[in-house]
Amino acid sequence: MGALLLATAISAGVASYGWQYRDEPTGRWFIALALSASGWALFEAFYLLADSASARLLWYVLVLIPAEAAVFFTLLFALEIAGYERLVSRRTAALFAVWPTLTVVGAVTNALGLHTLLWESLSFSTTGGITTADVVYGPLFWVDIVYSYVAVGAALVVLGIHCLRSRQIYRKQALLLFVAVLVPPIVGAVYLWTPFSPANPIAISFAATSSLLAIGLSRYRILDISPIARDLVIERMADPVIVVDRKDRLADTNPSARALFDVEPSSLGTPVADVFDAEVAEALETDGELRVVDDNGEARYFEVDRSAVTDGRDAVRGHLHILHDITERRVRERWFRALTENASDLIFVLDADGSVSYLSDSAAQTLGADADPSEVRSLARFLHPDDEDAAVETFREALARPDEDATAELRFRSSTRGWRVFSVRCRNLLDDPVVGGVVVNAHDVTDRRKHEQQLETFANVVSHDLRNPLNVAEGYLELVKEAERPDPDHVERIEAAHERMGEIITDVLALARGGTVDERETVSLDAVATEAWANVDTKSAALEVAESASFMADRTRLLQLFENLFRNSVEHAGDGVTVTVGATRDGFYVEDDGPGVPSEDRPKLFESGFTTAADGTGFGLAIVRTIADAHDWSVGYEDAADAGARFVIRGVERAEDPVQASSSASSDDA
């Protein structure tokens, strides 16, 4: 009696312990099995305690209900936990329950005397307070025995297969399940062969089954999803793998994950938030990216691939997290971003409708735009109005021909340098899953274009301007050779032609220097102007210095600037012109009292080759602009107060006047 009551308590306790898994299909079958075992032992105890024949017969029949249920739930539990849950449907469960139901109904009708299929005769006797049954079994009893052993045998088969498929600690888990289910049929076989107890020992043996299941539940967590997950996870997978159950508890890890996060096997069943830090837990929950610093202090990056683990009924049992190492990809992305952000070229990515989805730092800085593409939207506001149609046509060409680059030269407005010419190359990568847009690379070719224009100018000079005086010199040289006594006028013509060629060559070399000024010195405006005036054939012209100043410049090239401005005034204003040089707040000016420049000629004043003089090269003012650009100055034309020509140079860096500096130093010393 004590054994039966102990078995009842043990099985009931195991059922209550497994109540936390009641939401899981496996947990429900586990609870049902433990309750059936507990009921079987309890009903056996009531049978033994019955004090009348009718009460004993009643409990003898009722015992069959938990007994048949125990066999029934053993089969369903084994199929579920071994991964054959597709066989555990309402239809199959109903089919498996047909025979146990018929057996219970047969017992009731047999007790009512309607037939003798389950037992042919049944009598009870009490000896020494112990109730025994003298029974002659009928054919239905033996069929039920066969059914029970077939059902339990099927459960043992699937658990055995599950045991062979499991690895490491899960093999122990599966083996424990196998032994727990094996105990009752062994005890039953021995009992049928040689009855050895007044109470049915099979009911007591289920207490051992419940105890083993309790050990498996507490130590090996047999109701977690890890046995199912192990069918999906390769133990030696290079990527870290983490399995989490529906209650956000750690259910499984592979060696890569344990090594990466230093997870102990004892952590299984612990809430994820208690095992990992907040960043890892959040990445597992949101399926995001994860940064992990390894033992060597190096950062590794992982992309979390989260997928649901479902059973045969497609019910979610948990989630499988595979961490793909993307460290190399992140390094390449940082390398590429560093290139694009530090490149001088402008890089854009445009959507199919032409809106900006990405722009490099160089593009944002050059254009003076917001680095956020959503604030830029379109490149139209940075394009020269005359180039908008060409830009649209180039973009459409890139869309129409994704296998070819579309190119054009477009002018973009620099936030610091004004309009600049860029060689633009568009590549259609809309179908690229990584880029998903049209990549635009714009290379600044403004300086190259200027140099090309200079080369073109040089070619024109060589082919035309130099050829004219050269032909003159050659013609008069032939006359000199043929004459017995050379005509002095012919010699003068040859000499003048050579002087003309020298002037042209000097101007071309001045234009060719271009570039920028690297070294500067302090120069005085009146000193440089006076020296330059002496270098030019000014004829009867006069120079006046209205106001002097000191500033930083390349003295040699500044002399060239003044010489060309002075020569321009003398050539265009004529003899007797007065040229005035003076300082301004941010530069200086050169003006004359001549007729000035007609308004229609002013837009072309500083173009190479433009001249209104019959013998001019058209390079003088172009040289002035080149020298000003080399100093980062600007040069412009204005009407002088007395209607003459006035050229103003601005953006000049003033230097401290030596006399003032000396006076200041003396005051400080005093």
XYZ file of C-alpha atoms in Angstrom:
670
model
C 0.000 0.000 0.000
C 2.805 2.369 0.905
C 4.504 1.716 -2.431
C 1.328 2.584 -4.309
C 0.799 5.807 -2.350
C 4.460 6.762 -2.838
C 4.142 6.048 -6.564
C 1.012 8.196 -6.645
C 2.797 11.090 -4.951
C 5.904 10.816 -7.134
C 3.972 10.779 -10.420
C 1.696 13.629 -9.286
C 4.741 15.671 -8.240
C 6.407 15.093 -11.606
C 3.195 16.191 -13.346
C 3.126 19.420 -11.327
C 6.831 19.996 -12.058
C 6.152 19.664 -15.770
C 3.216 22.078 -15.587
C 5.494 24.920 -16.687
C 5.679 23.230 -20.100
C 1.925 22.959 -20.509
C 2.007 25.285 -23.547
C 4.266 22.863 -25.427
C 2.733 19.799 -27.154
C 5.465 17.612 -25.658
C 4.792 19.090 -22.241
C 1.069 18.320 -22.463
C 1.711 14.642 -23.294
C 4.307 14.511 -20.503
C 1.820 15.858 -17.940
C -0.894 13.473 -19.179
C 1.486 10.496 -18.869
C 2.516 11.439 -15.315
C -1.101 11.993 -14.235
C -2.120 8.644 -15.755
C 0.652 6.886 -13.827
C -0.395 8.680 -10.652
C -4.054 7.746 -11.201
C -3.163 4.127 -11.907
C -1.269 3.798 -8.612
C -4.031 5.629 -6.711
C -6.805 3.462 -8.160
C -4.801 0.337 -7.301
C -4.616 1.586 -3.718
C -8.393 2.152 -3.622
C -8.870 -1.345 -5.027
C -6.815 -2.844 -2.209
C -8.617 -0.763 0.413
C -12.109 -1.751 -0.777
C -14.057 -3.603 1.911
C -16.797 -5.198 -0.220
C -16.907 -7.342 -3.326
C -18.896 -4.756 -5.291
C -16.442 -1.964 -4.382
C -13.521 -4.176 -5.333
C -15.125 -4.973 -8.686
C -15.747 -1.272 -9.297
C -12.125 -0.305 -8.665
C -10.921 -3.361 -10.593
C -12.737 -1.975 -13.649
C -11.812 1.687 -13.017
C -8.109 0.827 -12.773
C -8.206 0.039 -16.499
C -8.884 3.707 -17.336
C -5.520 5.149 -16.099
C -3.725 1.948 -17.101
C -4.868 2.187 -20.718
C -4.286 5.954 -20.651
C -0.695 5.433 -19.439
C 0.074 3.206 -22.432
C -1.711 5.596 -24.792
C 0.134 8.716 -23.546
C 3.490 6.885 -23.476
C 3.221 6.326 -27.232
C 2.154 9.904 -27.980
C 4.874 11.394 -25.740
C 7.573 9.273 -27.386
C 6.454 10.192 -30.910
C 6.341 13.890 -30.025
C 9.709 14.162 -28.307
C 11.519 12.009 -30.873
C 10.522 14.330 -33.693
C 7.608 12.311 -35.152
C 5.055 14.929 -34.197
C 3.417 14.728 -37.622
C 2.074 11.346 -36.535
C 0.485 12.946 -33.478
C -2.592 14.598 -34.906
C -6.162 14.569 -33.667
C -6.999 11.885 -36.192
C -4.113 9.568 -35.249
C -4.667 10.180 -31.543
C -8.302 9.212 -31.968
C -7.229 6.129 -33.891
C -4.742 5.120 -31.177
C -7.460 5.620 -28.556
C -9.949 3.247 -30.208
C -8.639 0.068 -28.626
C -8.139 1.437 -25.090
C -11.692 2.763 -25.235
C -13.029 -0.609 -26.392
C -11.101 -2.296 -23.589
C -12.627 -0.052 -20.925
C -16.110 -0.530 -22.408
C -15.486 -4.292 -22.535
C -14.502 -4.279 -18.859
C -17.693 -2.447 -17.894
C -19.931 -4.767 -19.931
C -17.977 -7.792 -18.697
C -18.629 -6.677 -15.096
C -22.312 -6.330 -15.929
C -22.357 -9.969 -17.091
C -23.027 -9.206 -20.725
C -20.055 -11.280 -21.888
C -16.866 -12.979 -20.696
C -14.385 -11.642 -23.265
C -12.085 -9.866 -20.802
C -12.300 -12.383 -17.970
C -14.212 -15.591 -17.792
C -14.401 -15.721 -13.995
C -13.416 -13.297 -11.267
C -13.484 -13.710 -7.473
C -11.858 -11.856 -4.547
C -10.461 -13.118 -1.304
C -8.873 -11.465 1.687
C -6.098 -13.178 3.599
C -4.246 -11.388 6.370
C -5.787 -8.086 5.315
C -4.509 -8.499 1.770
C -7.026 -8.626 -1.081
C -6.265 -10.922 -3.985
C -8.170 -11.661 -7.175
C -8.669 -15.114 -8.608
C -9.222 -14.450 -12.299
C -9.429 -16.500 -15.479
C -8.637 -14.143 -18.371
C -10.597 -14.154 -21.595
C -9.300 -13.520 -25.149
C -9.890 -9.749 -25.013
C -7.402 -9.477 -22.144
C -4.591 -11.063 -24.175
C -5.397 -8.895 -27.188
C -5.115 -5.876 -24.915
C -1.744 -7.121 -23.642
C -0.544 -7.444 -27.242
C -1.804 -3.917 -28.032
C -0.047 -2.508 -24.971
C 3.290 -4.096 -25.829
C 2.993 -3.084 -29.475
C 2.303 0.520 -28.439
C 5.113 0.612 -25.884
C 7.388 -1.257 -28.309
C 6.712 1.400 -30.957
C 7.562 4.078 -28.392
C 10.839 2.306 -27.589
C 11.718 2.039 -31.282
C 11.309 5.755 -31.991
C 13.166 6.635 -28.789
C 15.970 4.263 -29.759
C 16.292 5.910 -33.166
C 16.248 9.280 -31.466
C 18.988 8.110 -29.131
C 21.191 7.011 -32.037
C 20.694 10.322 -33.865
C 21.451 12.482 -30.836
C 24.915 13.760 -29.956
C 26.851 14.452 -26.764
C 24.610 15.433 -23.827
C 21.510 14.903 -25.926
C 22.356 11.250 -26.308
C 22.206 10.966 -22.517
C 18.891 12.758 -22.619
C 17.511 10.361 -25.234
C 18.920 7.323 -23.402
C 17.228 8.431 -20.190
C 13.891 8.656 -22.004
C 14.406 5.195 -23.474
C 15.135 3.621 -20.066
C 12.194 5.439 -18.432
C 9.779 3.965 -20.980
C 11.445 0.526 -20.872
C 10.951 -0.058 -17.105
C 7.136 -0.700 -17.071
C 7.053 -3.311 -19.903
C 9.902 -5.261 -18.293
C 8.144 -5.225 -14.917
C 4.860 -6.162 -16.663
C 6.458 -9.091 -18.491
C 7.896 -10.485 -15.258
C 4.587 -9.970 -13.451
C 2.605 -11.748 -16.151
C 5.021 -14.630 -16.066
C 5.161 -14.890 -12.282
C 2.767 -12.767 -10.217
C 4.721 -11.571 -7.161
C 2.624 -8.917 -5.449
C -0.952 -8.481 -4.348
C -0.849 -5.011 -6.001
C -0.122 -4.546 -9.663
C 3.641 -3.745 -9.766
C 3.304 -2.146 -13.203
C 1.520 0.797 -11.590
C 4.362 1.089 -9.094
C 6.963 0.839 -11.881
C 5.545 3.972 -13.458
C 6.786 5.782 -10.366
C 10.298 4.844 -11.528
C 9.403 6.113 -14.992
C 8.165 9.388 -13.516
C 11.300 9.695 -11.376
C 13.572 9.227 -14.392
C 11.544 11.745 -16.345
C 11.875 14.197 -13.438
C 15.657 13.771 -13.532
C 15.633 14.326 -17.273
C 13.456 17.383 -16.880
C 15.641 19.018 -14.222
C 19.096 17.996 -15.407
C 18.835 17.415 -19.152
C 15.801 19.619 -19.843
C 14.129 16.950 -21.943
C 11.186 19.184 -22.807
C 13.315 21.987 -24.274
C 13.490 22.350 -28.039
C 17.154 21.358 -28.250
C 16.489 17.779 -29.432
C 14.534 19.188 -32.366
C 17.085 21.912 -32.980
C 19.870 19.357 -33.112
C 18.269 17.894 -36.216
C 18.722 21.321 -37.841
C 22.093 22.411 -36.490
C 25.434 20.957 -37.519
C 27.589 20.534 -34.439
C 30.758 21.605 -36.212
C 29.257 24.532 -38.062
C 31.809 27.348 -38.441
C 29.232 30.057 -37.791
C 28.120 30.501 -34.177
C 24.621 29.084 -33.604
C 22.295 29.975 -30.730
C 18.900 28.374 -30.108
C 16.342 30.184 -27.946
C 13.018 28.712 -26.860
C 9.654 30.444 -26.869
C 10.240 31.823 -23.387
C 13.533 33.485 -24.397
C 15.640 30.913 -22.588
C 18.898 29.610 -23.961
C 18.132 26.173 -25.376
C 21.302 25.298 -27.259
C 24.636 26.585 -28.563
C 27.225 25.072 -30.861
C 30.977 25.083 -30.081
C 31.586 28.231 -32.157
C 29.021 30.176 -30.137
C 30.306 28.841 -26.823
C 33.862 29.856 -27.736
C 32.810 33.315 -28.953
C 30.655 34.226 -25.938
C 32.315 31.975 -23.333
C 29.011 30.237 -22.584
C 28.994 27.310 -20.149
C 26.792 24.241 -20.834
C 25.147 24.887 -17.462
C 23.671 28.087 -18.910
C 21.129 26.098 -20.902
C 17.649 26.993 -19.722
C 18.768 30.396 -18.426
C 17.066 33.538 -19.779
C 18.994 35.018 -22.690
C 19.214 38.398 -20.949
C 21.130 36.716 -18.088
C 23.572 34.878 -20.350
C 24.513 37.606 -22.843
C 25.011 41.345 -22.529
C 22.310 43.781 -23.616
C 23.796 44.365 -27.086
C 23.895 40.656 -27.934
C 20.422 40.044 -26.529
C 19.004 42.926 -28.570
C 20.696 41.710 -31.771
C 19.218 38.241 -31.264
C 15.782 39.737 -30.708
C 15.820 42.229 -33.609
C 17.764 40.146 -36.132
C 20.323 42.951 -36.477
C 24.082 43.233 -36.739
C 26.380 42.483 -33.840
C 29.856 43.701 -32.880
C 31.891 41.410 -30.624
C 35.384 42.040 -29.271
C 37.278 38.741 -29.044
C 39.930 37.721 -26.518
C 42.642 39.367 -28.652
C 40.894 42.721 -28.447
C 39.911 42.638 -32.130
C 36.406 43.600 -33.173
C 34.411 41.070 -35.183
C 31.119 41.802 -36.894
C 28.261 39.347 -37.306
C 25.009 39.421 -39.215
C 22.296 37.629 -37.239
C 20.097 35.318 -39.323
C 17.043 34.546 -37.207
C 14.590 31.811 -38.187
C 11.764 30.111 -36.360
C 12.081 26.491 -35.247
C 8.758 24.755 -35.844
C 7.489 21.308 -35.133
C 5.560 19.038 -37.455
C 2.432 21.111 -36.916
C 4.270 24.304 -37.947
C 3.948 25.586 -34.386
C 6.845 27.836 -33.340
C 8.959 26.106 -30.687
C 11.692 28.726 -30.561
C 14.183 30.520 -32.750
C 17.448 29.526 -34.360
C 20.080 32.281 -34.637
C 22.982 31.784 -37.023
C 25.696 34.444 -36.738
C 27.418 34.978 -40.090
C 30.864 36.540 -39.772
C 30.896 39.707 -41.926
C 34.085 41.203 -40.498
C 35.900 41.062 -43.827
C 32.962 42.707 -45.570
C 32.859 45.478 -42.969
C 36.609 46.059 -43.427
C 36.114 46.331 -47.192
C 33.188 48.719 -46.673
C 35.248 50.919 -44.350
C 38.092 50.862 -46.869
C 35.738 51.822 -49.689
C 34.088 54.519 -47.591
C 37.490 55.935 -46.674
C 38.378 56.078 -50.365
C 35.152 57.770 -51.382
C 35.123 60.192 -48.460
C 38.730 61.260 -49.048
C 38.681 61.219 -52.839
C 38.816 64.528 -54.682
C 36.294 63.285 -57.244
C 32.610 63.917 -56.596
C 30.657 60.684 -56.225
C 26.870 60.454 -56.284
C 24.337 57.635 -56.424
C 21.029 58.516 -58.067
C 17.722 56.676 -57.956
C 15.840 55.770 -61.117
C 14.001 59.107 -60.940
C 17.249 61.074 -60.619
C 17.007 61.893 -56.900
C 20.190 61.656 -54.827
C 20.462 58.614 -52.555
C 24.161 59.011 -51.688
C 26.840 61.655 -52.054
C 30.445 61.454 -50.942
C 31.996 63.805 -48.409
C 34.078 65.355 -51.177
C 30.878 66.120 -53.109
C 29.183 67.653 -50.063
C 32.225 69.792 -49.238
C 32.860 70.926 -52.812
C 29.249 71.836 -53.506
C 28.583 73.182 -50.029
C 25.719 70.707 -49.661
C 24.295 68.869 -46.674
C 25.815 65.392 -46.319
C 22.310 64.007 -45.851
C 21.065 62.892 -49.317
C 17.479 63.626 -48.287
C 18.404 67.302 -48.027
C 20.024 67.378 -51.476
C 17.362 65.506 -53.484
C 18.476 66.809 -56.880
C 21.734 67.961 -58.451
C 19.942 70.557 -60.553
C 20.606 73.411 -58.113
C 24.369 72.812 -58.384
C 24.437 72.551 -62.178
C 25.071 75.428 -64.545
C 21.689 76.350 -66.089
C 23.099 75.903 -69.596
C 24.181 72.325 -68.769
C 20.900 71.005 -67.339
C 19.680 69.566 -70.647
C 23.023 67.833 -71.227
C 22.876 66.360 -67.707
C 19.355 64.987 -68.263
C 20.357 63.506 -71.611
C 23.424 61.831 -70.072
C 21.306 60.346 -67.266
C 18.763 58.988 -69.741
C 21.568 57.501 -71.806
C 22.876 55.692 -68.705
C 19.398 54.285 -68.008
C 18.966 53.129 -71.598
C 22.395 51.458 -71.843
C 23.233 49.767 -68.525
C 26.244 47.974 -70.022
C 27.978 51.186 -71.078
C 29.147 54.348 -69.365
C 27.503 57.624 -70.293
C 29.899 60.581 -70.257
C 29.633 64.348 -70.472
C 31.358 67.536 -69.362
C 29.202 69.564 -66.982
C 29.742 72.682 -64.908
C 29.067 72.468 -61.176
C 29.130 75.411 -58.800
C 31.870 75.057 -56.200
C 31.073 76.685 -52.874
C 34.551 78.275 -52.776
C 35.813 78.416 -56.396
C 32.772 79.279 -58.468
C 31.849 77.364 -61.615
C 34.113 74.399 -62.293
C 34.166 72.033 -65.258
C 33.794 68.322 -64.414
C 34.182 65.247 -66.570
C 31.129 63.196 -65.580
C 30.806 59.421 -65.977
C 27.509 57.640 -65.218
C 27.138 53.895 -64.682
C 23.738 52.206 -64.378
C 23.843 49.841 -61.389
C 20.139 49.899 -60.581
C 19.989 46.100 -60.837
C 22.965 45.636 -58.520
C 21.547 44.424 -55.162
C 24.254 46.275 -53.222
C 24.255 49.633 -55.055
C 20.754 49.846 -56.502
C 21.314 53.155 -58.294
C 23.129 55.085 -61.002
C 26.704 55.850 -59.906
C 27.965 59.277 -61.003
C 31.685 60.070 -60.824
C 32.659 63.680 -61.546
C 36.330 64.626 -61.967
C 37.362 68.282 -61.922
C 39.003 69.077 -65.284
C 38.866 72.873 -65.058
C 42.645 73.288 -64.848
C 43.173 70.708 -67.559
C 40.753 72.535 -69.818
C 42.637 75.775 -69.198
C 45.899 74.078 -70.067
C 44.339 72.614 -73.181
C 43.130 76.069 -74.155
C 46.633 77.366 -73.565
C 48.056 74.632 -75.767
C 45.516 75.522 -78.414
C 46.564 79.153 -78.096
C 50.220 78.183 -78.408
C 49.407 76.178 -81.500
C 47.592 79.175 -83.000
C 50.547 81.405 -82.202
C 53.007 79.012 -83.776
C 50.835 78.398 -86.798
C 49.711 81.978 -87.394
C 51.066 84.783 -85.229
C 54.704 83.666 -85.353
C 54.458 82.698 -89.007
C 53.578 86.252 -90.103
C 56.689 88.030 -88.811
C 58.770 85.018 -89.743
C 57.563 85.238 -93.353
C 58.304 88.982 -93.348
C 61.822 88.385 -92.070
C 62.471 85.625 -94.601
C 61.210 87.813 -97.484
C 63.412 90.772 -96.646
C 66.336 88.465 -95.958
C 66.095 87.194 -99.551
C 66.163 90.803 -100.796
C 69.210 91.509 -98.689
C 70.966 88.449 -100.083
C 70.204 89.382 -103.681
C 71.226 93.044 -103.355
C 74.851 94.086 -103.747
C 74.328 96.787 -101.160
C 71.576 95.913 -98.641
C 68.845 98.456 -98.264
C 68.902 99.740 -94.630
C 65.118 99.740 -94.648
C 65.138 95.991 -95.409
C 67.483 95.328 -92.517
C 65.257 97.381 -90.213
C 62.242 95.349 -91.360
C 64.110 92.108 -90.558
C 65.105 93.485 -87.180
C 61.522 94.591 -86.427
C 60.181 91.146 -87.393
C 62.592 89.475 -85.000
C 61.639 91.880 -82.227
C 58.003 91.091 -82.907
C 58.689 87.353 -82.661
C 60.543 87.940 -79.399
C 57.550 89.789 -77.969
C 55.193 87.002 -79.001
C 57.463 84.313 -77.525
C 57.758 86.269 -74.255
C 53.980 86.583 -73.997
C 53.418 82.908 -74.762
C 55.936 81.872 -72.106
C 54.203 84.146 -69.589
C 50.896 82.450 -70.348
C 52.510 79.022 -70.170
C 53.743 79.557 -66.641
C 50.155 79.616 -65.255
C 49.860 77.421 -62.156
C 50.000 78.843 -58.659
C 52.515 80.976 -56.760
C 54.201 79.003 -53.981
C 56.784 81.506 -52.672
C 55.968 85.156 -51.956
C 57.836 88.115 -50.564
C 56.916 91.552 -49.314
C 56.828 94.024 -52.206
C 56.103 97.739 -52.353
C 53.508 98.908 -54.852
C 55.330 102.080 -55.909
C 58.694 100.303 -56.254
C 57.348 97.485 -58.435
C 55.270 99.883 -60.558
C 58.278 102.200 -61.123
C 60.529 99.279 -62.096
C 57.909 97.844 -64.462
C 57.391 101.281 -66.067
C 61.096 101.422 -66.835
C 60.927 98.025 -68.596
C 58.255 99.155 -71.083
C 58.623 101.482 -74.081
C 56.219 104.076 -72.721
C 57.149 106.747 -75.260
C 55.684 110.059 -74.010
C 53.348 108.506 -71.435
C 53.566 109.435 -67.739
C 53.251 107.349 -64.545
C 51.718 108.553 -61.300
C 51.542 106.569 -58.006
C 48.554 107.873 -56.067
C 48.956 105.693 -52.974
C 51.431 102.946 -52.155
C 51.095 99.836 -50.061
C 53.020 96.667 -49.202
C 51.703 93.188 -49.909
C 52.828 89.602 -50.439
C 53.525 88.517 -54.039
C 55.951 86.878 -56.451
C 57.963 89.952 -57.460
C 59.010 88.698 -60.909
C 55.524 87.755 -61.996
C 54.052 90.913 -60.495
C 56.454 92.905 -62.680
C 55.052 91.062 -65.691
C 51.518 91.956 -64.609
C 52.326 95.691 -64.415
C 54.353 95.625 -67.652
C 51.403 94.165 -69.555
C 48.920 96.617 -68.025
C 51.232 99.551 -68.830
C 51.822 98.284 -72.380
C 48.055 97.870 -72.828
C 47.440 101.503 -71.762
C 50.166 102.903 -74.014
C 49.082 100.840 -77.046
C 45.366 101.644 -76.751
C 45.335 105.156 -75.224
C 48.120 106.575 -77.406
C 50.951 109.029 -76.792
C 50.722 111.417 -73.862
C 48.561 109.111 -71.758
C 48.860 109.330 -67.986
C 48.804 106.017 -66.130
C 47.916 106.078 -62.430
C 48.690 103.305 -59.935
C 47.089 103.251 -56.479
C 46.214 101.007 -53.544
C 42.706 99.931 -52.508
C 41.409 98.350 -49.318
C 41.989 94.823 -50.648
C 44.347 95.331 -53.592
C 45.430 97.925 -56.161
C 44.419 99.438 -59.492
C 45.951 100.684 -62.745
C 44.012 103.305 -64.706
C 44.618 105.675 -67.581
C 42.996 108.814 -68.927
C 42.440 107.368 -72.395
C 39.174 106.640 -74.171
C 38.425 103.470 -72.188
C 37.119 100.162 -73.564
C 33.904 99.966 -75.614
C 31.139 98.119 -73.766
C 30.816 95.470 -76.487
C 34.505 94.512 -76.095
C 34.563 94.243 -72.302
C 33.285 90.612 -71.968
C 36.245 89.426 -74.084
C 38.962 91.619 -72.589
C 40.826 88.845 -70.795
C 40.494 86.162 -73.466
C 43.682 84.895 -75.085
C 44.124 86.276 -78.589
C 41.598 89.085 -78.290
C 42.976 92.486 -79.320
C 41.768 95.685 -80.981
C 45.282 96.835 -81.913
C 46.536 96.162 -85.415
C 49.842 94.728 -84.203
C 48.703 93.340 -80.828
C 49.090 89.673 -79.834
C 45.948 89.568 -77.733
C 47.901 87.996 -74.867
C 48.588 91.008 -72.638
C 45.431 91.038 -70.534
C 45.230 87.233 -70.659
C 48.671 87.228 -69.037
C 47.414 89.666 -66.386
C 44.515 87.348 -65.562
C 46.846 84.294 -65.456
C 49.218 86.001 -63.013
C 46.301 87.180 -60.838
C 44.838 83.652 -60.775
C 48.240 82.252 -59.797
C 48.165 84.541 -56.737
C 44.495 83.681 -56.000
C 43.587 87.262 -56.860
C 40.793 88.510 -59.081
C 41.064 91.101 -61.838
C 38.259 93.179 -63.345
C 37.612 96.198 -65.527
C 35.922 99.430 -64.450
C 35.412 102.846 -66.004
C 37.797 105.368 -64.532
C 36.484 108.613 -63.070
C 37.641 110.574 -66.137
C 36.203 107.959 -68.579
C 39.483 106.114 -69.059
C 40.227 102.398 -68.509
C 40.624 101.146 -64.935
C 41.827 97.630 -64.066
C 41.314 96.577 -60.434
C 43.052 93.654 -58.728
C 41.336 92.409 -55.545
C 41.925 89.734 -52.892
C 45.516 90.861 -52.282
C 47.146 89.919 -48.965
C 48.479 93.092 -47.344
C 51.876 93.057 -45.629
C 52.870 95.218 -42.677
C 54.550 98.400 -43.821
C 58.296 98.193 -42.913
C 58.367 101.796 -41.717
C 55.311 101.300 -39.505
C 56.696 98.016 -38.263
C 59.980 99.715 -37.364
C 58.168 102.521 -35.545
C 56.016 100.011 -33.697
C 59.064 98.032 -32.668
C 60.765 101.183 -31.381
C 57.689 102.052 -29.312
C 57.665 98.581 -27.826
C 61.322 98.782 -26.964
C 60.759 102.128 -25.308
